[in-house]
Coordinates of C-alpha atoms in Angstrom, one line a residue:
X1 CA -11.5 -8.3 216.9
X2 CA -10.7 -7.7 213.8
X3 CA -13.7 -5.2 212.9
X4 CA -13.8 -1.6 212.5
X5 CA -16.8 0.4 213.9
X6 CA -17.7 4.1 212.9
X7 CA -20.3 6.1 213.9
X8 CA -20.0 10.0 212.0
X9 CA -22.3 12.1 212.9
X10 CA -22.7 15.9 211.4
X11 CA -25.4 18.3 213.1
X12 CA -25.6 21.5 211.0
X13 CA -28.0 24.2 210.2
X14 CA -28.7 27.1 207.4
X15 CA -30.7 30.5 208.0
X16 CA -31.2 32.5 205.3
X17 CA -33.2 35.4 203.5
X18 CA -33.4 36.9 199.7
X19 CA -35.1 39.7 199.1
X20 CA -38.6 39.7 196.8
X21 CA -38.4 38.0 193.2
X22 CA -41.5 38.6 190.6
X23 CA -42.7 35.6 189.5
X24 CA -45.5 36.5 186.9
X25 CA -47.6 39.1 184.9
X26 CA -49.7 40.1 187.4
X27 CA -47.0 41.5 189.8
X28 CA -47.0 38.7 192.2
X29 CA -43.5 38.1 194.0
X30 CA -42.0 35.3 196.1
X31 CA -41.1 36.3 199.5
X32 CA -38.8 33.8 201.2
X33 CA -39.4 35.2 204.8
X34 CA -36.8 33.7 207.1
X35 CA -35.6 30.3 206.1
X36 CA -34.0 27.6 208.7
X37 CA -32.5 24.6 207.0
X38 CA -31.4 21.9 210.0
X39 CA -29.4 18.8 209.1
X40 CA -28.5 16.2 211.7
X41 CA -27.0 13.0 209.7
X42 CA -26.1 9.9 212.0
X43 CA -24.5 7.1 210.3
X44 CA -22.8 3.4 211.8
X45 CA -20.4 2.6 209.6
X46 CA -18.9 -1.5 210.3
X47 CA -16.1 -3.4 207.5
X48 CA -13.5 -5.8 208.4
X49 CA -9.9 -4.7 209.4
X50 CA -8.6 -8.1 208.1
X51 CA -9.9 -10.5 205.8
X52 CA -12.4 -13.2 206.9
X53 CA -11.0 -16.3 205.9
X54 CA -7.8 -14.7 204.8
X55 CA -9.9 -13.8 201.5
X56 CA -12.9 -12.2 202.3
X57 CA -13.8 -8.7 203.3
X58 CA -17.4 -6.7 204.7
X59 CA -18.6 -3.4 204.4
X60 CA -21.9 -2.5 206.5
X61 CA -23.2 1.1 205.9
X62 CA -26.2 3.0 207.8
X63 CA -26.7 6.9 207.2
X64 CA -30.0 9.1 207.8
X65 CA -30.9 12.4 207.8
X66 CA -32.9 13.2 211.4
X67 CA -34.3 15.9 210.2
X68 CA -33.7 17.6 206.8
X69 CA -35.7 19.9 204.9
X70 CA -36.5 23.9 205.6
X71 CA -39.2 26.4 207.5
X72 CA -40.2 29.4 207.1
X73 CA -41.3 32.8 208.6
X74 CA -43.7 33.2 205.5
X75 CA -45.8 31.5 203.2
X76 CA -45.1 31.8 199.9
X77 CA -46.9 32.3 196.9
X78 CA -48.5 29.2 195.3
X79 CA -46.1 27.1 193.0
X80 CA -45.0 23.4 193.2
X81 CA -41.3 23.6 193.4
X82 CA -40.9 26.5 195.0
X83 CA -37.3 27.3 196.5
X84 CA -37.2 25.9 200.3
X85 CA -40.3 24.0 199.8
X86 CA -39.2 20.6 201.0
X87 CA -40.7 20.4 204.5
X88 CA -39.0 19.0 207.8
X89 CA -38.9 15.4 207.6
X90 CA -36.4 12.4 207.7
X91 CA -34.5 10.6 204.8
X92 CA -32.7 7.4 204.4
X93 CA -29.5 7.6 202.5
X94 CA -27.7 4.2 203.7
X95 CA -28.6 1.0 204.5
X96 CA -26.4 -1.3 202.5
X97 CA -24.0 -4.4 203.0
X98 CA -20.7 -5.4 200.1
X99 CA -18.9 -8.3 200.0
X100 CA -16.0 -8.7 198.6
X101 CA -12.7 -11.1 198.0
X102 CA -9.5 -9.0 197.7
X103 CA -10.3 -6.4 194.9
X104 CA -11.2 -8.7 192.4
X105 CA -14.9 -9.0 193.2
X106 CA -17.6 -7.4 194.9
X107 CA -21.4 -8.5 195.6
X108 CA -23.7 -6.2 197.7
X109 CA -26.8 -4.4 198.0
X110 CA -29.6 -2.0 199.4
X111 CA -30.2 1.6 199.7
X112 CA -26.6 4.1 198.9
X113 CA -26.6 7.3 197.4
X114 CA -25.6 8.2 193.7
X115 CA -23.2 10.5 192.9
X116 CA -20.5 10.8 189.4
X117 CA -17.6 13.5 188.7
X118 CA -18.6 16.7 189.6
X119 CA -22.0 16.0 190.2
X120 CA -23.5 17.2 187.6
X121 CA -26.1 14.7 186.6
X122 CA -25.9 12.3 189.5
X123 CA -25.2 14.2 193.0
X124 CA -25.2 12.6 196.5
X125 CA -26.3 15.6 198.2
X126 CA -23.0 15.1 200.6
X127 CA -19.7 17.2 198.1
X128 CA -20.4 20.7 200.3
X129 CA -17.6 23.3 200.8
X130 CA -13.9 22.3 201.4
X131 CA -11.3 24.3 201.8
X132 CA -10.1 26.5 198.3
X133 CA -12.9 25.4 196.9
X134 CA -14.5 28.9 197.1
X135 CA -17.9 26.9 196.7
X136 CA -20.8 28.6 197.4
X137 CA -22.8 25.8 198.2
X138 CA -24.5 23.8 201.1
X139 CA -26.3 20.6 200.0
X140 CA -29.0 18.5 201.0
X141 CA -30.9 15.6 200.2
X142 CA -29.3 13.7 197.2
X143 CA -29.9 10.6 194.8
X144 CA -31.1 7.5 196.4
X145 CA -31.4 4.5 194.7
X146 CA -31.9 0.8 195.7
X147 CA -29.0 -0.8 194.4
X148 CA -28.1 -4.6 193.4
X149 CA -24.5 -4.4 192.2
X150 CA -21.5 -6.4 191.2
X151 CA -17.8 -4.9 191.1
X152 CA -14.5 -4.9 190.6
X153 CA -11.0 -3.4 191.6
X154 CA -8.7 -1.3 192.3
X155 CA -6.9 -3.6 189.6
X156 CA -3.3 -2.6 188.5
X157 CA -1.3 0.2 189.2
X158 CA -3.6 2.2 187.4
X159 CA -6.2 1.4 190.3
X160 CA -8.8 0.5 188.0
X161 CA -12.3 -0.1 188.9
X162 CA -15.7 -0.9 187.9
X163 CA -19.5 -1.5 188.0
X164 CA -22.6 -2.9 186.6
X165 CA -25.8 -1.9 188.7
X166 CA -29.8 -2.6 188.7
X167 CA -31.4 0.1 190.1
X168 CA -34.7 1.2 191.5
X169 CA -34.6 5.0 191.7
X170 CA -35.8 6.1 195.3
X171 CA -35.2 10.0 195.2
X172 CA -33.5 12.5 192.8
X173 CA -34.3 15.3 191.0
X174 CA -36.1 13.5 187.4
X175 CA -38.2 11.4 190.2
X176 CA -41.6 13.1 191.0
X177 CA -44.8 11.4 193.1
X178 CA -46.6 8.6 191.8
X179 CA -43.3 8.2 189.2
X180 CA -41.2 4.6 189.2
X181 CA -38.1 4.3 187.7
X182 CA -35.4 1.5 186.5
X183 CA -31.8 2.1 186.2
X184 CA -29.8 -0.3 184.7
X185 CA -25.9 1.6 185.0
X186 CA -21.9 0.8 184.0
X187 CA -19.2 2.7 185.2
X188 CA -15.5 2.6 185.2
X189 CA -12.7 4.4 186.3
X190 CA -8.9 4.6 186.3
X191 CA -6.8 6.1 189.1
X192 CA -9.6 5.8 191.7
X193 CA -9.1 7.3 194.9
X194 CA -6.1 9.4 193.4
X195 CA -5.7 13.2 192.4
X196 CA -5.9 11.8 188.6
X197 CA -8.5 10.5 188.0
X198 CA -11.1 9.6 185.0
X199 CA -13.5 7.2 183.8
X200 CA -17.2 7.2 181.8
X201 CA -20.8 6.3 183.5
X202 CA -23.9 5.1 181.5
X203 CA -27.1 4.7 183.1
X204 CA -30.2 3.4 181.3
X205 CA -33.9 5.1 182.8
X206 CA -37.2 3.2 182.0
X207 CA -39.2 6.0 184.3
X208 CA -43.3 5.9 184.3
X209 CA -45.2 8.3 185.6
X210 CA -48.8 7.5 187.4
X211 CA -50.9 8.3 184.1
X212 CA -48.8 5.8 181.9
X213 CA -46.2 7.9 179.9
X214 CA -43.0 7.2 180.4
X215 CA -39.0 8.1 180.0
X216 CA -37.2 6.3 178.4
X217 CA -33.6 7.4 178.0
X218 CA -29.7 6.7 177.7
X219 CA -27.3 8.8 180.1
X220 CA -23.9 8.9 178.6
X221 CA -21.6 10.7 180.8
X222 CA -17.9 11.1 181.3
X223 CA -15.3 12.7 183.8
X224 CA -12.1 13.6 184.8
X225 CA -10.0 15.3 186.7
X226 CA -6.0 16.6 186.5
X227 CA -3.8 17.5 189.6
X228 CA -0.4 18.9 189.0
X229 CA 2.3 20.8 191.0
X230 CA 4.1 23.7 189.7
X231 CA 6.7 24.9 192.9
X232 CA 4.3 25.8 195.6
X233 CA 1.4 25.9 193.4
X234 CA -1.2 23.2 192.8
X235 CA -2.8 23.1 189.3
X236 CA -6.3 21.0 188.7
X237 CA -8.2 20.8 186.3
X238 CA -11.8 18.6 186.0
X239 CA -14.5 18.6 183.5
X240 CA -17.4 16.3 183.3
X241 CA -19.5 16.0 179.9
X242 CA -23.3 14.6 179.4
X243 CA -25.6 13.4 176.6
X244 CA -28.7 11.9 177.8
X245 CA -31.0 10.4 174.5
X246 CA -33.8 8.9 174.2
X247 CA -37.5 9.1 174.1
X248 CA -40.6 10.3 176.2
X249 CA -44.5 10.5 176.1
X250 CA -44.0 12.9 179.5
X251 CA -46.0 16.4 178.4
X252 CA -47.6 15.2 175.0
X253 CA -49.4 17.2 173.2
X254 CA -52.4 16.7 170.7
X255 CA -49.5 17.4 167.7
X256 CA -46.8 15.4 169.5
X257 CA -47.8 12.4 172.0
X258 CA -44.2 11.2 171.8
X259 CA -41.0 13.1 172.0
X260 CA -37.2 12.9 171.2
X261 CA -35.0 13.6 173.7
X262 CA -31.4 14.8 173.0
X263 CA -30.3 16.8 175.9
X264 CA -26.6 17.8 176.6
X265 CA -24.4 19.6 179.5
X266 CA -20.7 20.1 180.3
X267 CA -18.8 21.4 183.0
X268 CA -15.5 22.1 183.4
X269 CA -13.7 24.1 186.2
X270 CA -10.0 25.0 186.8
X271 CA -8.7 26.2 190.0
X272 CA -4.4 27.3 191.3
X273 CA -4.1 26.6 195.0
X274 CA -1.4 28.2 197.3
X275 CA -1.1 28.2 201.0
X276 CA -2.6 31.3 201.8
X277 CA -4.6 32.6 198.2
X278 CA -6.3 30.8 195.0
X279 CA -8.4 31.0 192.3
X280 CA -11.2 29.1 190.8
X281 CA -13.0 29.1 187.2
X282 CA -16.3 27.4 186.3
X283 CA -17.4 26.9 182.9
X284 CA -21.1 24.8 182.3
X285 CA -23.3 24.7 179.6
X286 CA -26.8 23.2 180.0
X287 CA -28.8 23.2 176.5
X288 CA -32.2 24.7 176.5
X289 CA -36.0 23.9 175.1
X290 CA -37.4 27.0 173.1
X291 CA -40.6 25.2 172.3
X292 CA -42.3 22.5 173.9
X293 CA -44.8 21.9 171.5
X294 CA -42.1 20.4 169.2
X295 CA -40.7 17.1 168.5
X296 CA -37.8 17.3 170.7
X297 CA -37.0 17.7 174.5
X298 CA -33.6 19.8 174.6
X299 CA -33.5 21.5 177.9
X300 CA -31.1 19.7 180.2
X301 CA -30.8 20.3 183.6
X302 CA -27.7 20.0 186.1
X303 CA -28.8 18.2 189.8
X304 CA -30.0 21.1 192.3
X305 CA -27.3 19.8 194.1
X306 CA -24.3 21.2 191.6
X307 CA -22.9 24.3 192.7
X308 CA -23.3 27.0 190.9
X309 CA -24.4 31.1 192.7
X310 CA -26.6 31.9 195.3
X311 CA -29.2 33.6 193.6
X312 CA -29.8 33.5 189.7
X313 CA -31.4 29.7 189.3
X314 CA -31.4 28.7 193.1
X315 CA -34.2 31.2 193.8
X316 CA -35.1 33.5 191.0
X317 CA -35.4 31.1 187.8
X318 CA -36.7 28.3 190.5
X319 CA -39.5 30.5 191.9
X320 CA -40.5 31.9 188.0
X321 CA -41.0 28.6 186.9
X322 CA -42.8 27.5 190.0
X323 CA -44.9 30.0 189.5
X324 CA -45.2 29.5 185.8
X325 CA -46.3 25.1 186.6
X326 CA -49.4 26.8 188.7
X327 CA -50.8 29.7 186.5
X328 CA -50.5 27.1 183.4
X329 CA -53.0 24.1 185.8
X330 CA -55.3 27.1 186.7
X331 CA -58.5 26.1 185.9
X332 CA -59.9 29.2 185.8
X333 CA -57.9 30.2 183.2
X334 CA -56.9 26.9 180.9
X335 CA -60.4 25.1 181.8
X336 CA -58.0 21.6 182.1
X337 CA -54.4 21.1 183.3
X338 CA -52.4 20.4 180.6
X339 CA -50.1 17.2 180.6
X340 CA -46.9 17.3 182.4
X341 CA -47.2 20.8 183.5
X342 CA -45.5 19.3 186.9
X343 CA -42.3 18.6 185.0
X344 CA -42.0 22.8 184.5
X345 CA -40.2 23.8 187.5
X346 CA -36.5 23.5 187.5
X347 CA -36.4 23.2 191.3
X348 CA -33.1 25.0 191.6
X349 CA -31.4 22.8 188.7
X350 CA -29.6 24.9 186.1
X351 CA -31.1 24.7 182.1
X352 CA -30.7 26.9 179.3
X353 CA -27.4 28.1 179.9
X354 CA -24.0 29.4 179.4
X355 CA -21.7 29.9 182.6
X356 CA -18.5 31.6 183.5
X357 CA -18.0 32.1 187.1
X358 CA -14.2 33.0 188.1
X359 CA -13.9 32.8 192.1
X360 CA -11.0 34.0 194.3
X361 CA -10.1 33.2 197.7
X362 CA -7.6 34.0 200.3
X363 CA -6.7 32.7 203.8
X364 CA -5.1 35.3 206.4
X365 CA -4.7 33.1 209.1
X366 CA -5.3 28.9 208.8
X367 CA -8.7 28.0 209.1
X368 CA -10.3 31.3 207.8
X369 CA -11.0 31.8 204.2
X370 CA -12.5 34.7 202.5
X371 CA -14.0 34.3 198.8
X372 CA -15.8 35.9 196.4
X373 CA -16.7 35.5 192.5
X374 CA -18.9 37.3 189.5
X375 CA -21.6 34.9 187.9
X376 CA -22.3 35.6 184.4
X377 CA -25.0 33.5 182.6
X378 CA -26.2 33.9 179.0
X379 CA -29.0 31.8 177.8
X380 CA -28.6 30.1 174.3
X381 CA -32.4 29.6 173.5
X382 CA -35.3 32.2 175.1
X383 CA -36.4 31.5 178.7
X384 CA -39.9 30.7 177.8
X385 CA -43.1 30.2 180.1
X386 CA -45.2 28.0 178.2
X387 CA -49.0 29.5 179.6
X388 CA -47.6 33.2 178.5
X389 CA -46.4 32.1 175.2
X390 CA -49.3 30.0 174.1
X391 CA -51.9 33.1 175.1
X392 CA -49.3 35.3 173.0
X393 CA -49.8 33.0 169.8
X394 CA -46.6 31.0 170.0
X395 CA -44.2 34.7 170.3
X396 CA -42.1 33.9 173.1
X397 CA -42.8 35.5 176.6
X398 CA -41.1 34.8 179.9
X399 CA -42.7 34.4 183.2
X400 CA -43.3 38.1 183.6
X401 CA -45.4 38.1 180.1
X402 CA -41.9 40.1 178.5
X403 CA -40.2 39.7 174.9
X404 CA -37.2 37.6 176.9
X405 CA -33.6 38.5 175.7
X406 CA -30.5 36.2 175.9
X407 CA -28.8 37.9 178.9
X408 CA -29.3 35.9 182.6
X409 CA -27.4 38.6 184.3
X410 CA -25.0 39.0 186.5
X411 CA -24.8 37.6 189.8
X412 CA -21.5 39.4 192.5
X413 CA -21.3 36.3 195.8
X414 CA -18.9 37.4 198.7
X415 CA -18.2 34.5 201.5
X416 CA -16.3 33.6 204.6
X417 CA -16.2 30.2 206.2
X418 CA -13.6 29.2 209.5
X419 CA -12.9 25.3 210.1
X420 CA -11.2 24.2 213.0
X421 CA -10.7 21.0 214.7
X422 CA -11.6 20.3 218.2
X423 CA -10.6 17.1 219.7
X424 CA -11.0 15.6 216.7
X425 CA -14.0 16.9 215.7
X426 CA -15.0 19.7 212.9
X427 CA -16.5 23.0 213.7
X428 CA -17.1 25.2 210.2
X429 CA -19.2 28.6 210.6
X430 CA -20.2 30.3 207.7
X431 CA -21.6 33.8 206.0
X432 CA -22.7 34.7 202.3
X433 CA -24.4 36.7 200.6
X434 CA -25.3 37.6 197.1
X435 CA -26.9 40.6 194.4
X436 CA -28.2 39.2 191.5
X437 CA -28.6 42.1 188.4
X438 CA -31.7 40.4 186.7
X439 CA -30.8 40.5 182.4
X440 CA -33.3 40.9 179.6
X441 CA -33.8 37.0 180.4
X442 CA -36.2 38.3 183.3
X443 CA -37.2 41.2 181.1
X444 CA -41.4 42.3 182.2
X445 CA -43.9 43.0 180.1
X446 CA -42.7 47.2 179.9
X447 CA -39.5 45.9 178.2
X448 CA -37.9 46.5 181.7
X449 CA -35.3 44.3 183.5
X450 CA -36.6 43.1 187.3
X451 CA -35.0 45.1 190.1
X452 CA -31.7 43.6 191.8
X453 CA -31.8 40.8 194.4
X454 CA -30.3 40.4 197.3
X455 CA -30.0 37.5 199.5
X456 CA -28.0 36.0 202.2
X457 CA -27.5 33.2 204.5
X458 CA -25.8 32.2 207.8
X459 CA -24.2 28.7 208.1
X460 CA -22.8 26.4 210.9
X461 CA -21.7 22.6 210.5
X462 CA -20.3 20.4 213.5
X463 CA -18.7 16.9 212.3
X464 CA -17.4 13.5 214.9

């Protein structure tokens, strides 16, 4: 009758284990226990086959998560933010209706999921693995915004589109409880939906917290990506580059109740494809905070949703900072909580760093893929906990009370994931595992770095 209906569905599910991480001066650790991650997302997906009217098209879009989130065998150690923290529950990510007449204007609204480029400051939670990717990743929750928008395109033969947006921001990663935030965005983009592809996205946040300080800030962001062929080679390359600016009263303190903020990340990742072997190479730089008692907030972070290892900011910089947020509200030990200690935890986002991570795969028989990769991070300012450095007299300490070098360490991943179709559907079953080296980043308080980590995880994903 004209209409198309779809209803996707993907039931999937994550176990996994990493072995014990220190997480302060006293010797405490974080001990994941066993972890189970379910995922069942159910969507209903409705938009006209042919124009209404001759002129005018609908898109109706439903998608929820029933459940997400994680549990575990153990209890770990105190710390908002800790890795797998995020408890079984149910999220919304669609519930939206467009408009449109032919591709020169679109009118719609209501709750859809954010994502840009590569993911790295806005991420949908939905970009997982994909064949040569060698992507050691397996996403869940994402932004979620309520959206009022008005569009344009594909235009031209350059398939040009783009986007002005209000925004309430529902969920994502600079959102914490009792915080509001207003987005007010512009994108554009030429050669949409093709292998070629770029464009810029700028997003003004007015964010306030339940106290009354605020975020104010300017996200200027821009991506790309090149696909070429070269015999039976396929060469890409994609980068994505942010500034975000601005100002914030977030974590003032009696010297500085207001704060710039200048904050800037970049990635850029190159990959050659064949039919049966490939190679992939990610480059990101995430600028870091040395001092937070200054006048400026430096320390960007990448969405917990960008790919990046297994182990080295995931868990172990995730759980240290954790960590870090609750011995710095103790009130047996700093009498009052200081302001914005919440905002400490990186929650599995990436800061203060420099990243090369070269990946290879190779696929013996279709549908099976081996890969594996060596993560090497470097820190360009000192990995600081702020209670540890402020009892030291301002000389910087880490989370484990140590002088902290400039070295992350060095992180060795190994995977294997087989996809295969089933009367129509998608079955993809997955292993990985990683061993982090901890670097002088993690150094303790004997000048020592932390013993290795090891971690692994089972995964299974079933798509109609």
């Amino acid at each position: 009758r004209g209409f198309s209906l779809q209803v996707p569905l993907e039931v999937a599910g994550r176990a996994e284990a990493v072995g014990d991480i220190p997480v302060d001066r006293d010797g405490n650790v974080y001990h994941s226990g066993a972890v189970l991650s379910p995922l069942a997302r159910l969507g209903v997906r409705l938009e006209t086959i042919k124009p209404l009217g001759g002129k005018l098209t609908l898109l109706a879009e439903y998608e929820h998560d029933v459940p997400t989130g994680s549990w575990s065998t153990a209890t770990p150690i105190a710390g908002d933010g800790m890795p797998n923290q995020a408890p079984i529950d149910t999220q919304l990510r669609k519930g939206y209706l467009r408009l449109a007449v032919g591709p020169y204007l679109q009118v719609g609204g209501g709750f859809m999921t954010s994502h840009w480029g590569m993911g790295l400051v806005a991420n949908d939670g939905a970009h997982g693995w994909e064949p040569g990717s060698a992507s050691f990743t397996d996403p869940r929750g994402g932004d979620l915004v309520l959206r009022a928008f008005l569009g344009t395109g594909p235009l031209t033969s350059a398939r040009i589109v783009g986007m002005v947006a209000v925004e309430q921001v529902r969920a994502d990663d600079m959102l914490l409880a009792g915080d509001q935030a207003i987005q007010i965005i512009a994108t554009a983009e030429a050669g949409y939906d093709r292998p070629t592809h770029g464009g810029f996205f700028i997003a003004h946040r007015r964010q306030t917290a339940a106290d009354g300080s605020y975020l104010h800030v300017t996200v200027i962001d821009l991506a790309g990506r090149a696909e070429t062929k070269v015999k039976s080679a396929t060469l890409a390359i994609e980068a994505e580059g942010a500034v975000i600016t601005g100002d914030t009263s977030l974590g003032p303190t009696p010297d500085q109740p207001r704060h710039d903020v200048l904050q800037i990340g970049a990635a850029l990742r190159g990959s050659v494809t064949t039919k049966r072997v490939g190679g992939v190479l990610d480059l990101l730089y995430a600028s870091g905070d040395p001092n937070g008692d200054d006048q400026r907030v430096a320390g960007f972070r990448t969405d917990p949703n960008f790919a990046t290892g297994l182990l080295m900011f995931r868990y172990a910089e995730a759980a240290q900072t954790a960590r870090g947020a609750t011995t710095a509200s103790d009130p047996t030990l700093v009498g009052f909580p200081p302001s914005g200690v919440e905002r400490i935890p990186t929650r599995g986002s990436v800061t203060d760093a420099m990243l090369i991570f070269p990946r290879l795969w190779v696929r013996p028989v279709t549908g099976l893929e081996a890969y594996g990769g060596v993560l090497v991070g470097v820190a360009p300012v000192k990995n600081v906990d702020p209670f540890n450095t402020e009892v030291a007299g301002g000389v910087p300490r880490n989370a484990l009370n140590g002088v902290p070098g400039d070295f992350w360490g060095t992180e060795f991943d190994l995977g294997v994931r087989y996809r295969v179709l089933l009367h129509r559907t998608e079955l993809t079953v997955g292993a990985e595992g990683g061993v982090l080296l901890p670097g002088s980043a993690f150094r303790d308080a004997a000048g020592d770095d932390p013993a290795r980590v090891l971690g692994g995880r089972l995964l299974l994903s079933y798509r109609l």
